[in-house]
PDB file of C-alpha atoms in Angstrom:
ATOM      1  CA  MET A  30     -45.345  -6.537  38.159  1.00 88.00           C
ATOM      2  CA  ALA A  31     -44.635  -3.412  36.091  1.00 93.00           C
ATOM      3  CA  ALA A  32     -42.352  -1.887  38.681  1.00 92.00           C
ATOM      4  CA  LYS A  33     -40.319  -5.088  39.032  1.00 91.00           C
ATOM      5  CA  LEU A  34     -39.989  -5.581  35.252  1.00 94.00           C
ATOM      6  CA  ASN A  35     -38.986  -1.972  34.733  1.00 95.00           C
ATOM      7  CA  TYR A  36     -36.448  -2.287  37.515  1.00 93.00           C
ATOM      8  CA  LEU A  37     -34.847  -5.168  35.634  1.00 94.00           C
ATOM      9  CA  PHE A  38     -34.849  -3.307  32.344  1.00 94.00           C
ATOM     10  CA  GLU A  39     -33.195  -0.297  33.906  1.00 91.00           C
ATOM     11  CA  ARG A  40     -30.359  -2.360  35.413  1.00 89.00           C
ATOM     12  CA  THR A  41     -29.630  -4.450  32.357  1.00 90.00           C
ATOM     13  CA  ALA A  42     -27.479  -3.271  29.489  1.00 86.00           C
ATOM     14  CA  ALA A  43     -27.893  -4.026  25.770  1.00 81.00           C
ATOM     15  CA  PRO A  44     -24.707  -4.540  23.732  1.00 78.00           C
ATOM     16  CA  ASP A  45     -24.502  -0.722  23.204  1.00 84.00           C
ATOM     17  CA  GLY A  46     -24.670  -0.069  26.918  1.00 84.00           C
ATOM     18  CA  SER A  47     -28.228   1.268  26.950  1.00 88.00           C
ATOM     19  CA  PRO A  48     -31.177  -0.516  28.557  1.00 90.00           C
ATOM     20  CA  PRO A  49     -32.590  -3.159  26.163  1.00 94.00           C
ATOM     21  CA  SER A  50     -35.786  -2.442  24.305  1.00 95.00           C
ATOM     22  CA  ASN A  51     -38.930  -4.477  24.605  1.00 96.00           C
ATOM     23  CA  ARG A  52     -38.307  -5.659  21.027  1.00 97.00           C
ATOM     24  CA  GLN A  53     -34.696  -6.748  21.798  1.00 95.00           C
ATOM     25  CA  VAL A  54     -35.809  -8.690  24.965  1.00 96.00           C
ATOM     26  CA  ALA A  55     -38.661 -10.438  23.092  1.00 97.00           C
ATOM     27  CA  ALA A  56     -36.444 -11.318  20.146  1.00 97.00           C
ATOM     28  CA  SER A  57     -33.745 -12.723  22.418  1.00 95.00           C
ATOM     29  CA  ILE A  58     -36.234 -14.740  24.492  1.00 96.00           C
ATOM     30  CA  ASN A  59     -37.991 -16.132  21.377  1.00 97.00           C
ATOM     31  CA  ALA A  60     -34.687 -16.995  19.655  1.00 96.00           C
ATOM     32  CA  ALA A  61     -33.492 -18.896  22.765  1.00 94.00           C
ATOM     33  CA  ALA A  62     -36.816 -20.766  22.984  1.00 93.00           C
ATOM     34  CA  GLY A  63     -36.953 -21.475  19.263  1.00 95.00           C
ATOM     35  CA  GLU A  64     -40.541 -20.329  19.158  1.00 95.00           C
ATOM     36  CA  GLN A  65     -42.793 -17.322  19.914  1.00 96.00           C
ATOM     37  CA  VAL A  66     -43.107 -17.279  23.714  1.00 95.00           C
ATOM     38  CA  ILE A  67     -43.645 -13.560  24.285  1.00 97.00           C
ATOM     39  CA  SER A  68     -44.118 -10.505  22.106  1.00 97.00           C
ATOM     40  CA  HIS A  69     -42.582  -7.044  22.450  1.00 97.00           C
ATOM     41  CA  SER A  70     -46.083  -5.578  22.621  1.00 97.00           C
ATOM     42  CA  TYR A  71     -47.029  -7.891  25.543  1.00 97.00           C
ATOM     43  CA  ILE A  72     -43.821  -6.895  27.337  1.00 97.00           C
ATOM     44  CA  SER A  73     -44.859  -3.288  26.817  1.00 97.00           C
ATOM     45  CA  LEU A  74     -48.289  -4.001  28.315  1.00 97.00           C
ATOM     46  CA  LEU A  75     -46.652  -5.618  31.315  1.00 96.00           C
ATOM     47  CA  ARG A  76     -44.195  -2.727  31.774  1.00 96.00           C
ATOM     48  CA  ASN A  77     -47.054  -0.185  31.536  1.00 96.00           C
ATOM     49  CA  GLY A  78     -49.258  -2.026  33.977  1.00 94.00           C
ATOM     50  CA  HIS A  79     -51.964  -2.724  31.398  1.00 96.00           C
ATOM     51  CA  ARG A  80     -51.400  -6.492  31.929  1.00 93.00           C
ATOM     52  CA  ASP A  81     -50.324  -8.093  35.131  1.00 88.00           C
ATOM     53  CA  ASN A  82     -51.013 -11.796  34.748  1.00 88.00           C
ATOM     54  CA  PRO A  83     -48.388 -13.412  32.524  1.00 93.00           C
ATOM     55  CA  THR A  84     -48.195 -17.163  32.303  1.00 92.00           C
ATOM     56  CA  PHE A  85     -45.594 -18.950  34.403  1.00 91.00           C
ATOM     57  CA  ARG A  86     -43.684 -19.761  31.225  1.00 94.00           C
ATOM     58  CA  GLN A  87     -43.511 -16.099  30.333  1.00 95.00           C
ATOM     59  CA  LEU A  88     -42.277 -15.301  33.831  1.00 93.00           C
ATOM     60  CA  ALA A  89     -39.744 -18.098  33.578  1.00 93.00           C
ATOM     61  CA  VAL A  90     -38.352 -16.840  30.223  1.00 96.00           C
ATOM     62  CA  LEU A  91     -38.248 -13.229  31.465  1.00 96.00           C
ATOM     63  CA  GLY A  92     -36.466 -14.483  34.555  1.00 93.00           C
ATOM     64  CA  ASP A  93     -34.006 -16.395  32.394  1.00 94.00           C
ATOM     65  CA  TYR A  94     -33.323 -13.348  30.284  1.00 94.00           C
ATOM     66  CA  PHE A  95     -32.664 -11.123  33.287  1.00 93.00           C
ATOM     67  CA  ASP A  96     -30.932 -13.940  35.220  1.00 90.00           C
ATOM     68  CA  VAL A  97     -33.408 -13.888  38.143  1.00 90.00           C
ATOM     69  CA  SER A  98     -35.737 -16.492  39.572  1.00 86.00           C
ATOM     70  CA  PRO A  99     -39.379 -16.232  38.475  1.00 88.00           C
ATOM     71  CA  ALA A 100     -40.137 -15.855  42.160  1.00 82.00           C
ATOM     72  CA  PHE A 101     -38.723 -12.311  41.854  1.00 83.00           C
ATOM     73  CA  PHE A 102     -41.956 -11.295  40.114  1.00 83.00           C
ATOM     74  CA  PHE A 103     -44.143 -12.379  43.021  1.00 77.00           C
ATOM     75  CA  ASP A 104     -44.659 -10.452  46.225  1.00 65.00           C
ATOM     76  CA  HIS A 105     -41.715 -11.946  48.094  1.00 63.00           C
ATOM     77  CA  ASP A 106     -40.032  -8.925  49.648  1.00 67.00           C
ATOM     78  CA  GLU A 107     -37.036 -10.989  50.803  1.00 68.00           C
ATOM     79  CA  ILE A 108     -36.345 -12.412  47.351  1.00 63.00           C
ATOM     80  CA  THR A 109     -36.832  -8.964  45.764  1.00 65.00           C
ATOM     81  CA  ALA A 110     -34.385  -7.422  48.244  1.00 70.00           C
ATOM     82  CA  GLN A 111     -31.769 -10.133  47.530  1.00 71.00           C
ATOM     83  CA  VAL A 112     -32.070  -9.712  43.789  1.00 70.00           C
ATOM     84  CA  ALA A 113     -31.851  -5.949  44.105  1.00 73.00           C
ATOM     85  CA  GLU A 114     -28.721  -6.210  46.241  1.00 75.00           C
ATOM     86  CA  GLY A 115     -27.180  -8.633  43.828  1.00 74.00           C
ATOM     87  CA  LEU A 116     -27.850  -6.353  40.910  1.00 74.00           C
ATOM     88  CA  ARG A 117     -26.370  -3.370  42.752  1.00 76.00           C
ATOM     89  CA  PHE A 118     -23.277  -5.402  43.452  1.00 75.00           C
ATOM     90  CA  LEU A 119     -22.936  -6.631  39.860  1.00 73.00           C
ATOM     91  CA  THR A 120     -23.395  -3.092  38.637  1.00 74.00           C
ATOM     92  CA  SER A 121     -20.634  -1.893  41.003  1.00 73.00           C
ATOM     93  CA  LEU A 122     -18.333  -4.612  39.664  1.00 71.00           C
ATOM     94  CA  HIS A 123     -19.096  -3.608  36.073  1.00 69.00           C
ATOM     95  CA  THR A 124     -18.513   0.143  36.742  1.00 70.00           C
ATOM     96  CA  GLY A 125     -15.645  -0.375  39.165  1.00 65.00           C
ATOM     97  CA  ASP A 126     -17.545   1.551  41.842  1.00 63.00           C
ATOM     98  CA  MET A 127     -16.846  -0.510  44.951  1.00 57.00           C
ATOM     99  CA  THR A 128     -18.678   1.986  47.201  1.00 57.00           C
ATOM    100  CA  ALA A 129     -21.882   0.051  46.484  1.00 53.00           C
ATOM    101  CA  PRO A 130     -22.564  -2.514  49.184  1.00 53.00           C
ATOM    102  CA  SER A 131     -21.934  -6.128  48.455  1.00 53.00           C
ATOM    103  CA  PRO A 132     -23.759  -9.008  50.075  1.00 49.00           C
ATOM    104  CA  ARG A 133     -20.378 -10.158  51.361  1.00 51.00           C
ATOM    105  CA  ALA A 134     -18.864  -6.699  52.028  1.00 54.00           C
ATOM    106  CA  ASP A 135     -21.154  -5.880  54.947  1.00 54.00           C
ATOM    107  CA  GLY A 136     -18.928  -5.046  57.898  1.00 53.00           C
ATOM    108  CA  LEU A 137     -15.654  -4.889  55.960  1.00 53.00           C
ATOM    109  CA  SER A 138     -13.203  -2.191  56.999  1.00 56.00           C
ATOM    110  CA  ALA A 139     -12.245   0.701  54.706  1.00 61.00           C
ATOM    111  CA  GLU A 140      -8.790  -0.892  54.454  1.00 63.00           C
ATOM    112  CA  MET A 141     -10.267  -4.196  53.328  1.00 60.00           C
ATOM    113  CA  LEU A 142     -12.501  -2.414  50.771  1.00 62.00           C
ATOM    114  CA  ASP A 143      -9.358  -0.648  49.408  1.00 62.00           C
ATOM    115  CA  HIS A 144      -7.751  -4.101  49.040  1.00 58.00           C
ATOM    116  CA  VAL A 145     -10.866  -5.315  47.164  1.00 62.00           C
ATOM    117  CA  ASN A 146     -10.588  -2.287  44.849  1.00 64.00           C
ATOM    118  CA  GLU A 147      -6.923  -3.077  44.148  1.00 66.00           C
ATOM    119  CA  VAL A 148      -7.834  -6.637  43.228  1.00 63.00           C
ATOM    120  CA  MET A 149     -10.633  -5.363  40.964  1.00 64.00           C
ATOM    121  CA  ASP A 150      -8.095  -3.026  39.268  1.00 64.00           C
ATOM    122  CA  GLN A 151      -5.749  -5.926  38.717  1.00 64.00           C
ATOM    123  CA  ILE A 152      -8.544  -7.983  37.182  1.00 63.00           C
ATOM    124  CA  GLU A 153      -9.482  -5.118  34.897  1.00 64.00           C
ATOM    125  CA  ARG A 154      -5.902  -4.685  33.764  1.00 64.00           C
ATOM    126  CA  SER A 155      -5.629  -8.417  33.076  1.00 63.00           C
ATOM    127  CA  ARG A 156      -8.697  -8.298  30.824  1.00 60.00           C
ATOM    128  CA  GLN A 157      -7.064  -5.684  28.574  1.00 63.00           C
ATOM    129  CA  PRO A 158      -5.287  -7.106  25.531  1.00 61.00           C
ATOM    130  CA  ALA A 159      -1.553  -7.475  25.996  1.00 56.00           C
ATOM    131  CA  ALA A 160       0.779  -5.468  23.830  1.00 54.00           C
ATOM    132  CA  VAL A 161       2.099  -7.497  20.953  1.00 54.00           C
ATOM    133  CA  PRO A 162       5.922  -7.367  20.821  1.00 55.00           C
ATOM    134  CA  PRO A 163       7.450  -6.305  17.539  1.00 58.00           C
ATOM    135  CA  ALA A 164       8.285  -9.138  15.169  1.00 57.00           C
ATOM    136  CA  ALA A 165      11.858 -10.300  15.392  1.00 56.00           C
ATOM    137  CA  GLU A 166      13.996  -9.779  12.318  1.00 61.00           C
ATOM    138  CA  PRO A 167      14.899 -13.020  10.480  1.00 59.00           C
ATOM    139  CA  PRO A 168      18.535 -14.123  10.965  1.00 60.00           C
ATOM    140  CA  ALA A 169      20.993 -12.858   8.366  1.00 63.00           C
ATOM    141  CA  PRO A 170      21.939 -15.386   5.616  1.00 65.00           C
ATOM    142  CA  PHE A 171      25.395 -16.977   5.772  1.00 57.00           C
TER     143      PHE A 171
END
């Protein structure tokens, strides 16, 4: 449990780009639930291996926060591998590093991966704010 939870923390970014703190995750989960579902101290106990039996609801809200199925936390190697691959791919999209394998990129040629990189560059450029043209001068009075 601790290794899987720490894995998710390490691959998730807070608004400042750093991994989220236990306090940030608990506050976000509890705010979304509208009630106290999990405490930052309990998350710390889970991450340190001092507790390893959270309720299903706690697993569900942790899964919701990290956008993974609660099944990720169980010993299902296939699900864990799929989540890990998906997170690697999402990280590569975020960083622009298309050398990381994608679930759909397996077997693509170098030429095709170059094309994917070009498309990603175009997407990135389109997300940048457009330059605002200078204001036109008002017409001269008659």
